[in-house]
PDB file of N, CA and C in Angstrom:
ATOM      1  N   PHE F   1     -20.036 -17.928  -5.759  1.00  0.00           N
ATOM      2  CA  PHE F   1     -19.254 -17.111  -6.321  1.00  0.00           C
ATOM      3  C   PHE F   1     -18.028 -18.180  -5.422  1.00  0.00           C
ATOM      4  N   PRO F   2     -17.110 -18.008  -6.539  1.00  0.00           N
ATOM      5  CA  PRO F   2     -16.451 -17.116  -7.346  1.00  0.00           C
ATOM      6  C   PRO F   2     -16.727 -18.267  -9.025  1.00  0.00           C
ATOM      7  N   LYS F   3     -16.275 -17.555  -9.942  1.00  0.00           N
ATOM      8  CA  LYS F   3     -16.706 -17.897 -11.427  1.00  0.00           C
ATOM      9  C   LYS F   3     -15.454 -18.353 -12.147  1.00  0.00           C
ATOM     10  N   ILE F   4     -15.196 -19.369 -12.407  1.00  0.00           N
ATOM     11  CA  ILE F   4     -13.516 -19.287 -12.912  1.00  0.00           C
ATOM     12  C   ILE F   4     -13.411 -19.907 -14.359  1.00  0.00           C
ATOM     13  N   LEU F   5     -13.823 -19.039 -15.167  1.00  0.00           N
ATOM     14  CA  LEU F   5     -13.434 -20.204 -16.408  1.00  0.00           C
ATOM     15  C   LEU F   5     -12.098 -20.135 -17.112  1.00  0.00           C
ATOM     16  N   SER F   6     -12.279 -21.229 -17.662  1.00  0.00           N
ATOM     17  CA  SER F   6     -10.084 -21.619 -18.125  1.00  0.00           C
ATOM     18  C   SER F   6     -10.117 -22.339 -19.310  1.00  0.00           C
ATOM     19  N   THR F   7      -9.889 -22.130 -19.757  1.00  0.00           N
ATOM     20  CA  THR F   7      -9.067 -22.554 -21.005  1.00  0.00           C
ATOM     21  C   THR F   7      -7.771 -22.743 -21.608  1.00  0.00           C
ATOM     22  N   ALA F   8      -7.054 -23.213 -23.189  1.00  0.00           N
ATOM     23  CA  ALA F   8      -5.736 -23.098 -22.912  1.00  0.00           C
ATOM     24  C   ALA F   8      -5.386 -21.414 -22.904  1.00  0.00           C
ATOM     25  N   TRP F   9      -6.075 -20.801 -23.778  1.00  0.00           N
ATOM     26  CA  TRP F   9      -5.459 -19.526 -24.364  1.00  0.00           C
ATOM     27  C   TRP F   9      -6.561 -18.496 -23.024  1.00  0.00           C
ATOM     28  N   ARG F  10      -7.156 -18.754 -22.247  1.00  0.00           N
ATOM     29  CA  ARG F  10      -7.283 -17.358 -21.318  1.00  0.00           C
ATOM     30  C   ARG F  10      -7.820 -18.332 -19.566  1.00  0.00           C
ATOM     31  N   ALA F  11      -7.840 -17.738 -18.380  1.00  0.00           N
ATOM     32  CA  ALA F  11      -8.542 -18.173 -17.715  1.00  0.00           C
ATOM     33  C   ALA F  11      -8.613 -16.792 -16.955  1.00  0.00           C
ATOM     34  N   GLN F  12     -10.492 -16.819 -16.673  1.00  0.00           N
ATOM     35  CA  GLN F  12     -11.005 -15.083 -15.776  1.00  0.00           C
ATOM     36  C   GLN F  12     -11.678 -15.901 -14.767  1.00  0.00           C
ATOM     37  N   ALA F  13     -11.221 -15.164 -13.564  1.00  0.00           N
ATOM     38  CA  ALA F  13     -12.373 -15.627 -12.447  1.00  0.00           C
ATOM     39  C   ALA F  13     -12.834 -14.189 -12.075  1.00  0.00           C
ATOM     40  N   VAL F  14     -14.110 -14.199 -11.681  1.00  0.00           N
ATOM     41  CA  VAL F  14     -14.973 -13.493 -11.071  1.00  0.00           C
ATOM     42  C   VAL F  14     -15.149 -13.776 -10.187  1.00  0.00           C
ATOM     43  N   LEU F  15     -14.425 -12.952  -9.123  1.00  0.00           N
ATOM     44  CA  LEU F  15     -14.509 -13.046  -7.459  1.00  0.00           C
ATOM     45  C   LEU F  15     -15.196 -11.983  -6.501  1.00  0.00           C
ATOM     46  N   ASP F  16     -16.350 -12.686  -5.934  1.00  0.00           N
ATOM     47  CA  ASP F  16     -16.423 -11.434  -4.561  1.00  0.00           C
ATOM     48  C   ASP F  16     -16.090 -12.005  -3.700  1.00  0.00           C
ATOM     49  N   LEU F  17     -15.279 -11.120  -3.438  1.00  0.00           N
ATOM     50  CA  LEU F  17     -14.174 -11.564  -2.001  1.00  0.00           C
ATOM     51  C   LEU F  17     -15.008 -11.885  -0.831  1.00  0.00           C
ATOM     52  N   SER F  18     -16.321 -11.612  -0.398  1.00  0.00           N
ATOM     53  CA  SER F  18     -17.147 -12.184   0.407  1.00  0.00           C
ATOM     54  C   SER F  18     -17.456 -13.134   0.616  1.00  0.00           C
ATOM     55  N   GLN F  19     -17.013 -13.699  -0.668  1.00  0.00           N
ATOM     56  CA  GLN F  19     -17.765 -15.272  -0.860  1.00  0.00           C
ATOM     57  C   GLN F  19     -16.539 -16.199  -0.904  1.00  0.00           C
ATOM     58  N   TYR F  20     -15.607 -15.554  -1.523  1.00  0.00           N
ATOM     59  CA  TYR F  20     -14.145 -16.128  -2.334  1.00  0.00           C
ATOM     60  C   TYR F  20     -13.433 -17.188  -1.066  1.00  0.00           C
ATOM     61  N   GLU F  21     -12.997 -18.230  -1.237  1.00  0.00           N
ATOM     62  CA  GLU F  21     -11.943 -19.185  -0.614  1.00  0.00           C
ATOM     63  C   GLU F  21     -11.017 -18.687  -0.724  1.00  0.00           C
ATOM     64  N   PHE F  22      -9.751 -17.773   0.081  1.00  0.00           N
ATOM     65  CA  PHE F  22      -8.659 -17.376  -0.503  1.00  0.00           C
ATOM     66  C   PHE F  22      -7.234 -18.583  -0.344  1.00  0.00           C
ATOM     67  N   GLY F  23      -6.585 -18.619  -0.965  1.00  0.00           N
ATOM     68  CA  GLY F  23      -5.824 -19.914  -1.621  1.00  0.00           C
ATOM     69  C   GLY F  23      -6.126 -20.230  -2.544  1.00  0.00           C
ATOM     70  N   LYS F  24      -7.040 -20.284  -3.832  1.00  0.00           N
ATOM     71  CA  LYS F  24      -7.199 -21.051  -4.218  1.00  0.00           C
ATOM     72  C   LYS F  24      -6.966 -20.411  -5.745  1.00  0.00           C
ATOM     73  N   GLU F  25      -6.032 -21.392  -6.357  1.00  0.00           N
ATOM     74  CA  GLU F  25      -5.446 -20.818  -7.855  1.00  0.00           C
ATOM     75  C   GLU F  25      -6.280 -20.558  -8.779  1.00  0.00           C
ATOM     76  N   ILE F  26      -6.499 -19.483  -9.533  1.00  0.00           N
ATOM     77  CA  ILE F  26      -6.640 -19.170 -11.102  1.00  0.00           C
ATOM     78  C   ILE F  26      -5.487 -19.626 -12.078  1.00  0.00           C
ATOM     79  N   PHE F  27      -5.522 -21.007 -12.936  1.00  0.00           N
ATOM     80  CA  PHE F  27      -4.562 -20.445 -14.064  1.00  0.00           C
ATOM     81  C   PHE F  27      -5.160 -21.055 -15.585  1.00  0.00           C
ATOM     82  N   ARG F  28      -4.527 -21.151 -16.185  1.00  0.00           N
ATOM     83  CA  ARG F  28      -5.160 -21.656 -17.511  1.00  0.00           C
ATOM     84  C   ARG F  28      -4.809 -22.994 -17.902  1.00  0.00           C
ATOM     85  N   ASP F  29      -5.088 -23.872 -18.546  1.00  0.00           N
ATOM     86  CA  ASP F  29      -5.807 -25.301 -19.062  1.00  0.00           C
ATOM     87  C   ASP F  29      -4.167 -25.252 -19.917  1.00  0.00           C
ATOM     88  N   SER F  30      -3.048 -25.218 -19.266  1.00  0.00           N
ATOM     89  CA  SER F  30      -2.327 -25.946 -20.062  1.00  0.00           C
ATOM     90  C   SER F  30      -0.928 -25.535 -19.751  1.00  0.00           C
ATOM     91  N   PHE F  31       0.008 -26.642 -20.231  1.00  0.00           N
ATOM     92  CA  PHE F  31       0.822 -27.055 -19.383  1.00  0.00           C
ATOM     93  C   PHE F  31       2.189 -25.607 -19.327  1.00  0.00           C
ATOM     94  N   GLY F  32       2.471 -25.545 -17.985  1.00  0.00           N
ATOM     95  CA  GLY F  32       3.553 -24.260 -17.988  1.00  0.00           C
ATOM     96  C   GLY F  32       2.549 -23.716 -17.798  1.00  0.00           C
ATOM     97  N   SER F  33       1.380 -23.204 -17.637  1.00  0.00           N
ATOM     98  CA  SER F  33       1.115 -21.510 -17.569  1.00  0.00           C
ATOM     99  C   SER F  33       1.479 -20.902 -16.169  1.00  0.00           C
ATOM    100  N   SER F  34       1.235 -19.962 -15.836  1.00  0.00           N
ATOM    101  CA  SER F  34       1.403 -19.275 -14.927  1.00  0.00           C
ATOM    102  C   SER F  34       0.219 -19.503 -13.642  1.00  0.00           C
ATOM    103  N   ARG F  35       0.706 -19.265 -12.315  1.00  0.00           N
ATOM    104  CA  ARG F  35      -0.859 -19.556 -11.133  1.00  0.00           C
ATOM    105  C   ARG F  35      -0.533 -18.689 -10.364  1.00  0.00           C
ATOM    106  N   VAL F  36      -2.243 -18.038 -10.098  1.00  0.00           N
ATOM    107  CA  VAL F  36      -1.899 -17.447  -9.186  1.00  0.00           C
ATOM    108  C   VAL F  36      -2.922 -17.431  -8.160  1.00  0.00           C
ATOM    109  N   ARG F  37      -2.737 -16.901  -7.127  1.00  0.00           N
ATOM    110  CA  ARG F  37      -3.084 -17.356  -6.192  1.00  0.00           C
ATOM    111  C   ARG F  37      -3.517 -16.139  -5.184  1.00  0.00           C
ATOM    112  N   ILE F  38      -4.767 -15.279  -4.876  1.00  0.00           N
ATOM    113  CA  ILE F  38      -4.903 -14.423  -4.118  1.00  0.00           C
ATOM    114  C   ILE F  38      -5.313 -14.979  -2.210  1.00  0.00           C
ATOM    115  N   ASP F  39      -3.997 -14.481  -1.635  1.00  0.00           N
ATOM    116  CA  ASP F  39      -4.402 -14.501  -0.503  1.00  0.00           C
ATOM    117  C   ASP F  39      -5.052 -13.491   0.378  1.00  0.00           C
ATOM    118  N   GLN F  40      -4.912 -12.737   0.234  1.00  0.00           N
ATOM    119  CA  GLN F  40      -5.198 -11.034   0.540  1.00  0.00           C
ATOM    120  C   GLN F  40      -5.872  -9.805  -0.151  1.00  0.00           C
ATOM    121  N   VAL F  41      -6.916  -9.105   0.155  1.00  0.00           N
ATOM    122  CA  VAL F  41      -7.160  -7.971  -0.226  1.00  0.00           C
ATOM    123  C   VAL F  41      -7.118  -7.275   0.238  1.00  0.00           C
ATOM    124  N   SER F  42      -6.949  -5.884   0.418  1.00  0.00           N
ATOM    125  CA  SER F  42      -7.723  -4.646   1.440  1.00  0.00           C
ATOM    126  C   SER F  42      -9.576  -4.854   1.440  1.00  0.00           C
ATOM    127  N   PRO F  43      -9.933  -4.878   2.858  1.00  0.00           N
ATOM    128  CA  PRO F  43     -11.198  -4.891   2.911  1.00  0.00           C
ATOM    129  C   PRO F  43     -12.490  -3.786   2.402  1.00  0.00           C
ATOM    130  N   ALA F  44     -11.480  -2.905   1.743  1.00  0.00           N
ATOM    131  CA  ALA F  44     -12.374  -1.749   0.943  1.00  0.00           C
ATOM    132  C   ALA F  44     -12.437  -2.602  -0.417  1.00  0.00           C
ATOM    133  N   HIS F  45     -11.908  -3.791  -0.832  1.00  0.00           N
ATOM    134  CA  HIS F  45     -12.448  -3.984  -2.047  1.00  0.00           C
ATOM    135  C   HIS F  45     -13.044  -5.427  -1.897  1.00  0.00           C
ATOM    136  N   ARG F  46     -14.180  -4.943  -2.473  1.00  0.00           N
ATOM    137  CA  ARG F  46     -15.599  -6.056  -2.420  1.00  0.00           C
ATOM    138  C   ARG F  46     -15.396  -7.314  -4.092  1.00  0.00           C
ATOM    139  N   LYS F  47     -15.231  -6.822  -4.939  1.00  0.00           N
ATOM    140  CA  LYS F  47     -15.048  -7.941  -5.939  1.00  0.00           C
ATOM    141  C   LYS F  47     -13.877  -7.705  -6.700  1.00  0.00           C
ATOM    142  N   MET F  48     -13.725  -8.346  -7.602  1.00  0.00           N
ATOM    143  CA  MET F  48     -12.454  -8.829  -8.212  1.00  0.00           C
ATOM    144  C   MET F  48     -12.121  -9.577  -9.379  1.00  0.00           C
ATOM    145  N   ILE F  49     -11.869  -9.378 -10.679  1.00  0.00           N
ATOM    146  CA  ILE F  49     -11.825  -9.788 -11.740  1.00  0.00           C
ATOM    147  C   ILE F  49     -10.139 -10.642 -12.047  1.00  0.00           C
ATOM    148  N   VAL F  50      -9.544 -10.952 -12.383  1.00  0.00           N
ATOM    149  CA  VAL F  50      -8.095 -11.749 -12.723  1.00  0.00           C
ATOM    150  C   VAL F  50      -8.336 -12.536 -13.799  1.00  0.00           C
ATOM    151  N   ALA F  51      -7.448 -12.229 -15.449  1.00  0.00           N
ATOM    152  CA  ALA F  51      -7.591 -12.661 -16.399  1.00  0.00           C
ATOM    153  C   ALA F  51      -5.690 -12.846 -16.741  1.00  0.00           C
ATOM    154  N   LEU F  52      -5.811 -14.084 -16.913  1.00  0.00           N
ATOM    155  CA  LEU F  52      -4.568 -14.803 -17.559  1.00  0.00           C
ATOM    156  C   LEU F  52      -4.533 -14.990 -18.842  1.00  0.00           C
ATOM    157  N   SER F  53      -3.470 -14.623 -19.519  1.00  0.00           N
ATOM    158  CA  SER F  53      -3.622 -14.708 -20.803  1.00  0.00           C
ATOM    159  C   SER F  53      -1.743 -15.234 -21.310  1.00  0.00           C
ATOM    160  N   PRO F  54      -1.841 -16.472 -22.589  1.00  0.00           N
ATOM    161  CA  PRO F  54      -0.325 -16.483 -22.940  1.00  0.00           C
ATOM    162  C   PRO F  54       0.521 -14.651 -23.006  1.00  0.00           C
ATOM    163  N   ALA F  55       1.420 -14.771 -23.198  1.00  0.00           N
ATOM    164  CA  ALA F  55       2.078 -13.372 -23.515  1.00  0.00           C
ATOM    165  C   ALA F  55       2.440 -12.970 -24.849  1.00  0.00           C
ATOM    166  N   SER F  56       2.494 -14.084 -25.470  1.00  0.00           N
ATOM    167  CA  SER F  56       2.324 -14.142 -27.334  1.00  0.00           C
ATOM    168  C   SER F  56       1.797 -12.666 -27.569  1.00  0.00           C
ATOM    169  N   PRO F  57       1.963 -11.895 -28.748  1.00  0.00           N
ATOM    170  CA  PRO F  57       1.661 -11.247 -28.898  1.00  0.00           C
ATOM    171  C   PRO F  57      -0.155 -10.988 -29.888  1.00  0.00           C
ATOM    172  N   GLN F  58      -0.290 -11.692 -30.420  1.00  0.00           N
ATOM    173  CA  GLN F  58      -1.553 -12.802 -30.822  1.00  0.00           C
ATOM    174  C   GLN F  58      -2.486 -12.520 -29.858  1.00  0.00           C
ATOM    175  N   TRP F  59      -2.386 -13.477 -28.696  1.00  0.00           N
ATOM    176  CA  TRP F  59      -3.502 -13.444 -27.481  1.00  0.00           C
ATOM    177  C   TRP F  59      -3.675 -12.726 -26.892  1.00  0.00           C
ATOM    178  N   THR F  60      -2.314 -11.553 -26.263  1.00  0.00           N
ATOM    179  CA  THR F  60      -2.828 -10.802 -25.451  1.00  0.00           C
ATOM    180  C   THR F  60      -3.499  -9.555 -26.191  1.00  0.00           C
ATOM    181  N   ALA F  61      -3.033  -9.997 -27.872  1.00  0.00           N
ATOM    182  CA  ALA F  61      -4.311  -8.633 -28.682  1.00  0.00           C
ATOM    183  C   ALA F  61      -5.641  -9.026 -28.559  1.00  0.00           C
ATOM    184  N   TYR F  62      -5.594 -10.365 -28.665  1.00  0.00           N
ATOM    185  CA  TYR F  62      -7.071 -11.684 -28.861  1.00  0.00           C
ATOM    186  C   TYR F  62      -7.790 -10.917 -27.150  1.00  0.00           C
ATOM    187  N   ASN F  63      -7.005 -11.408 -26.505  1.00  0.00           N
ATOM    188  CA  ASN F  63      -7.639 -11.258 -25.005  1.00  0.00           C
ATOM    189  C   ASN F  63      -7.818  -9.939 -24.312  1.00  0.00           C
ATOM    190  N   PHE F  64      -6.931  -8.947 -24.505  1.00  0.00           N
ATOM    191  CA  PHE F  64      -7.189  -7.788 -23.823  1.00  0.00           C
ATOM    192  C   PHE F  64      -6.691  -6.893 -24.978  1.00  0.00           C
ATOM    193  N   GLY F  65      -6.656  -6.825 -26.106  1.00  0.00           N
ATOM    194  CA  GLY F  65      -7.035  -5.506 -26.930  1.00  0.00           C
ATOM    195  C   GLY F  65      -5.650  -4.756 -26.973  1.00  0.00           C
ATOM    196  N   ARG F  66      -4.271  -5.172 -26.691  1.00  0.00           N
ATOM    197  CA  ARG F  66      -3.070  -4.661 -26.604  1.00  0.00           C
ATOM    198  C   ARG F  66      -1.814  -5.323 -26.809  1.00  0.00           C
ATOM    199  N   THR F  67      -1.046  -5.803 -27.064  1.00  0.00           N
ATOM    200  CA  THR F  67       0.534  -5.914 -27.046  1.00  0.00           C
ATOM    201  C   THR F  67       1.506  -5.399 -25.728  1.00  0.00           C
ATOM    202  N   TYR F  68       1.836  -6.597 -25.386  1.00  0.00           N
ATOM    203  CA  TYR F  68       3.193  -6.350 -23.935  1.00  0.00           C
ATOM    204  C   TYR F  68       4.372  -6.279 -25.090  1.00  0.00           C
ATOM    205  N   ALA F  69       5.242  -5.521 -24.991  1.00  0.00           N
ATOM    206  CA  ALA F  69       6.356  -5.803 -25.267  1.00  0.00           C
ATOM    207  C   ALA F  69       7.512  -6.123 -24.195  1.00  0.00           C
ATOM    208  N   ALA F  70       8.556  -6.648 -24.650  1.00  0.00           N
ATOM    209  CA  ALA F  70       9.452  -7.162 -23.651  1.00  0.00           C
ATOM    210  C   ALA F  70      10.364  -5.863 -23.070  1.00  0.00           C
ATOM    211  N   ALA F  71      11.412  -5.561 -21.886  1.00  0.00           N
ATOM    212  CA  ALA F  71      11.382  -4.609 -21.637  1.00  0.00           C
ATOM    213  C   ALA F  71      13.002  -4.276 -22.416  1.00  0.00           C
ATOM    214  N   PRO F  72      13.383  -3.474 -23.316  1.00  0.00           N
ATOM    215  CA  PRO F  72      14.741  -3.709 -24.159  1.00  0.00           C
ATOM    216  C   PRO F  72      16.069  -4.074 -23.391  1.00  0.00           C
ATOM    217  N   GLY F  73      16.560  -5.193 -23.578  1.00  0.00           N
ATOM    218  CA  GLY F  73      17.389  -5.913 -23.307  1.00  0.00           C
ATOM    219  C   GLY F  73      17.245  -7.045 -22.976  1.00  0.00           C
ATOM    220  N   PHE F  74      16.220  -7.594 -22.335  1.00  0.00           N
ATOM    221  CA  PHE F  74      15.233  -8.606 -21.996  1.00  0.00           C
ATOM    222  C   PHE F  74      14.757  -9.436 -23.398  1.00  0.00           C
ATOM    223  N   SER F  75      14.798 -10.814 -23.493  1.00  0.00           N
ATOM    224  CA  SER F  75      14.090 -11.775 -24.187  1.00  0.00           C
ATOM    225  C   SER F  75      12.661 -11.745 -24.412  1.00  0.00           C
ATOM    226  N   ALA F  76      11.795 -12.408 -24.959  1.00  0.00           N
ATOM    227  CA  ALA F  76      10.314 -12.767 -25.149  1.00  0.00           C
ATOM    228  C   ALA F  76      10.180 -13.183 -23.824  1.00  0.00           C
ATOM    229  N   TRP F  77       8.331 -12.358 -22.811  1.00  0.00           N
ATOM    230  CA  TRP F  77       8.271 -12.983 -22.147  1.00  0.00           C
ATOM    231  C   TRP F  77       7.954 -14.618 -21.991  1.00  0.00           C
ATOM    232  N   VAL F  78       8.223 -14.892 -21.171  1.00  0.00           N
ATOM    233  CA  VAL F  78       8.250 -16.442 -20.936  1.00  0.00           C
ATOM    234  C   VAL F  78       7.010 -16.937 -19.203  1.00  0.00           C
ATOM    235  N   THR F  79       6.374 -16.042 -19.200  1.00  0.00           N
ATOM    236  CA  THR F  79       4.779 -16.230 -18.134  1.00  0.00           C
ATOM    237  C   THR F  79       4.271 -15.910 -18.610  1.00  0.00           C
ATOM    238  N   ASP F  80       2.888 -15.879 -18.031  1.00  0.00           N
ATOM    239  CA  ASP F  80       1.946 -15.373 -18.334  1.00  0.00           C
ATOM    240  C   ASP F  80       1.430 -13.648 -18.434  1.00  0.00           C
ATOM    241  N   VAL F  81       0.605 -13.562 -19.257  1.00  0.00           N
ATOM    242  CA  VAL F  81       0.119 -11.415 -18.769  1.00  0.00           C
ATOM    243  C   VAL F  81      -1.077 -12.077 -18.200  1.00  0.00           C
ATOM    244  N   ILE F  82      -0.626 -11.344 -16.832  1.00  0.00           N
ATOM    245  CA  ILE F  82      -1.644 -11.357 -15.624  1.00  0.00           C
ATOM    246  C   ILE F  82      -2.567  -9.913 -15.143  1.00  0.00           C
ATOM    247  N   ARG F  83      -3.354  -9.457 -15.651  1.00  0.00           N
ATOM    248  CA  ARG F  83      -4.678  -8.604 -15.419  1.00  0.00           C
ATOM    249  C   ARG F  83      -5.563  -9.088 -13.663  1.00  0.00           C
ATOM    250  N   VAL F  84      -5.260  -7.758 -13.240  1.00  0.00           N
ATOM    251  CA  VAL F  84      -6.156  -7.517 -11.900  1.00  0.00           C
ATOM    252  C   VAL F  84      -6.735  -6.148 -11.926  1.00  0.00           C
ATOM    253  N   GLU F  85      -7.854  -6.691 -11.942  1.00  0.00           N
ATOM    254  CA  GLU F  85      -8.723  -5.699 -11.083  1.00  0.00           C
ATOM    255  C   GLU F  85      -9.699  -5.981 -10.297  1.00  0.00           C
ATOM    256  N   ALA F  86      -9.743  -4.683  -9.387  1.00  0.00           N
ATOM    257  CA  ALA F  86      -9.979  -4.888  -7.668  1.00  0.00           C
ATOM    258  C   ALA F  86     -11.705  -3.474  -7.717  1.00  0.00           C
ATOM    259  N   PHE F  87     -12.117  -3.779  -7.170  1.00  0.00           N
ATOM    260  CA  PHE F  87     -13.181  -3.283  -7.391  1.00  0.00           C
ATOM    261  C   PHE F  87     -13.888  -2.507  -5.620  1.00  0.00           C
ATOM    262  N   ALA F  88     -13.749  -1.682  -5.312  1.00  0.00           N
ATOM    263  CA  ALA F  88     -14.219  -1.328  -4.196  1.00  0.00           C
ATOM    264  C   ALA F  88     -15.772  -0.799  -3.943  1.00  0.00           C
ATOM    265  N   TYR F  89     -17.031  -1.041  -2.640  1.00  0.00           N
ATOM    266  CA  TYR F  89     -17.711  -0.928  -2.890  1.00  0.00           C
ATOM    267  C   TYR F  89     -17.774   0.740  -2.717  1.00  0.00           C
ATOM    268  N   GLU F  90     -19.474   1.327  -3.141  1.00  0.00           N
ATOM    269  CA  GLU F  90     -19.043   2.882  -2.890  1.00  0.00           C
ATOM    270  C   GLU F  90     -20.558   3.195  -2.921  1.00  0.00           C
ATOM    271  N   PRO F  91     -21.192   3.087  -1.539  1.00  0.00           N
ATOM    272  CA  PRO F  91     -22.332   3.957  -1.396  1.00  0.00           C
ATOM    273  C   PRO F  91     -23.123   4.926  -1.965  1.00  0.00           C
ATOM    274  N   SER F  92     -24.227   4.707  -2.990  1.00  0.00           N
ATOM    275  CA  SER F  92     -24.858   6.112  -3.313  1.00  0.00           C
ATOM    276  C   SER F  92     -25.129   6.780  -2.735  1.00  0.00           C
ATOM    277  N   THR F  93     -25.127   7.986  -2.622  1.00  0.00           N
ATOM    278  CA  THR F  93     -25.689   9.129  -2.717  1.00  0.00           C
ATOM    279  C   THR F  93     -27.068   9.964  -2.590  1.00  0.00           C
ATOM    280  N   THR F  94     -27.668   9.178  -3.561  1.00  0.00           N
ATOM    281  CA  THR F  94     -28.778   9.222  -4.393  1.00  0.00           C
ATOM    282  C   THR F  94     -29.447   8.159  -4.522  1.00  0.00           C
ATOM    283  N   LEU F  95     -30.212   8.084  -3.590  1.00  0.00           N
ATOM    284  CA  LEU F  95     -31.233   6.792  -4.070  1.00  0.00           C
ATOM    285  C   LEU F  95     -32.304   7.451  -5.055  1.00  0.00           C
ATOM    286  N   CYS F  96     -32.463   6.201  -6.051  1.00  0.00           N
ATOM    287  CA  CYS F  96     -33.731   6.389  -7.384  1.00  0.00           C
ATOM    288  C   CYS F  96     -33.912   5.113  -7.715  1.00  0.00           C
ATOM    289  N   THR F  97     -35.330   4.298  -7.364  1.00  0.00           N
ATOM    290  CA  THR F  97     -35.516   2.612  -7.942  1.00  0.00           C
ATOM    291  C   THR F  97     -36.307   3.125  -9.428  1.00  0.00           C
ATOM    292  N   ALA F  98     -36.586   4.183  -9.777  1.00  0.00           N
ATOM    293  CA  ALA F  98     -37.480   4.272 -10.917  1.00  0.00           C
ATOM    294  C   ALA F  98     -36.866   5.573 -11.588  1.00  0.00           C
ATOM    295  N   ALA F  99     -36.571   5.870 -12.783  1.00  0.00           N
ATOM    296  CA  ALA F  99     -36.788   7.063 -13.361  1.00  0.00           C
ATOM    297  C   ALA F  99     -38.062   7.652 -13.880  1.00  0.00           C
ATOM    298  N   PRO F 100     -37.894   8.715 -14.122  1.00  0.00           N
ATOM    299  CA  PRO F 100     -39.192   9.932 -14.188  1.00  0.00           C
ATOM    300  C   PRO F 100     -39.384   9.868 -15.565  1.00  0.00           C
ATOM    301  N   ALA F 101     -40.676   9.788 -16.196  1.00  0.00           N
ATOM    302  CA  ALA F 101     -40.691   9.884 -17.786  1.00  0.00           C
ATOM    303  C   ALA F 101     -40.396  10.778 -18.001  1.00  0.00           C
ATOM    304  N   GLY F 102     -39.404  10.485 -19.711  1.00  0.00           N
ATOM    305  CA  GLY F 102     -38.550  10.863 -20.572  1.00  0.00           C
ATOM    306  C   GLY F 102     -37.543  11.283 -20.056  1.00  0.00           C
ATOM    307  N   THR F 103     -36.538  11.008 -18.902  1.00  0.00           N
ATOM    308  CA  THR F 103     -35.015  10.695 -18.250  1.00  0.00           C
ATOM    309  C   THR F 103     -34.541   8.940 -18.832  1.00  0.00           C
ATOM    310  N   LEU F 104     -33.769   9.212 -18.550  1.00  0.00           N
ATOM    311  CA  LEU F 104     -32.426   7.583 -18.988  1.00  0.00           C
ATOM    312  C   LEU F 104     -32.731   7.042 -17.907  1.00  0.00           C
ATOM    313  N   PRO F 105     -32.978   5.154 -17.539  1.00  0.00           N
ATOM    314  CA  PRO F 105     -32.716   4.629 -16.733  1.00  0.00           C
ATOM    315  C   PRO F 105     -31.814   4.744 -16.110  1.00  0.00           C
ATOM    316  N   GLY F 106     -31.832   5.245 -14.293  1.00  0.00           N
ATOM    317  CA  GLY F 106     -31.097   5.234 -13.053  1.00  0.00           C
ATOM    318  C   GLY F 106     -30.678   6.578 -13.405  1.00  0.00           C
ATOM    319  N   GLN F 107     -30.887   8.017 -13.640  1.00  0.00           N
ATOM    320  CA  GLN F 107     -31.458   9.413 -13.506  1.00  0.00           C
ATOM    321  C   GLN F 107     -32.477   9.657 -12.497  1.00  0.00           C
ATOM    322  N   CYS F 108     -32.126  10.450 -11.957  1.00  0.00           N
ATOM    323  CA  CYS F 108     -33.680  11.046 -10.550  1.00  0.00           C
ATOM    324  C   CYS F 108     -33.872  12.278 -11.273  1.00  0.00           C
ATOM    325  N   SER F 109     -34.353  12.691 -10.461  1.00  0.00           N
ATOM    326  CA  SER F 109     -34.754  13.991 -10.777  1.00  0.00           C
ATOM    327  C   SER F 109     -33.807  14.795  -9.211  1.00  0.00           C
ATOM    328  N   GLU F 110     -33.627  16.223  -9.445  1.00  0.00           N
ATOM    329  CA  GLU F 110     -33.181  16.881  -8.504  1.00  0.00           C
ATOM    330  C   GLU F 110     -33.197  16.734  -7.289  1.00  0.00           C
ATOM    331  N   GLN F 111     -34.270  16.325  -6.617  1.00  0.00           N
ATOM    332  CA  GLN F 111     -34.640  16.040  -5.287  1.00  0.00           C
ATOM    333  C   GLN F 111     -33.697  15.002  -4.785  1.00  0.00           C
ATOM    334  N   GLY F 112     -33.576  13.738  -5.980  1.00  0.00           N
ATOM    335  CA  GLY F 112     -32.827  12.582  -5.396  1.00  0.00           C
ATOM    336  C   GLY F 112     -33.637  11.753  -5.598  1.00  0.00           C
ATOM    337  N   THR F 113     -35.419  11.777  -6.163  1.00  0.00           N
ATOM    338  CA  THR F 113     -36.187  11.089  -6.463  1.00  0.00           C
ATOM    339  C   THR F 113     -36.479  10.968  -7.616  1.00  0.00           C
ATOM    340  N   PRO F 114     -36.941   9.937  -7.806  1.00  0.00           N
ATOM    341  CA  PRO F 114     -37.847  10.025  -9.147  1.00  0.00           C
ATOM    342  C   PRO F 114     -39.235  11.164  -9.686  1.00  0.00           C
TER     343      PRO F 114
END
C-alpha cells in the first residue's frame, strides 16, 4: 500500500496510513494539475481515499456524480476538485464469524454468536 491510479482525467489514491510514506505527491497525469501531499493525519485514522478531478462540470459529474459551481463573483475554478475521505478504526463489540442458518451474512444471534 498505497495504491495510486492516475490518468489525465482522475487520480485516486487508496492509502493504508500505517504503511504510507508521508510526503509523496498525488496528482493527475496532466500538465498544470493540482498536487496533493499528505504530511500528517490524526492517529485515529487508519485508511484514506484521495481523489482529484478536473473542475469542469462534465468531469466532476463523471468522477464524483455532482458539479461544483464557482462562488458568486468569482470566475470558474482553475484548480482540481480534491475529495478526501478518512476512515477511523472502530472495533466491533460483537464477534461473529459465521451467520446462522436463515440470516444474512454478517448477522449474529442476540448473544453475539452465530
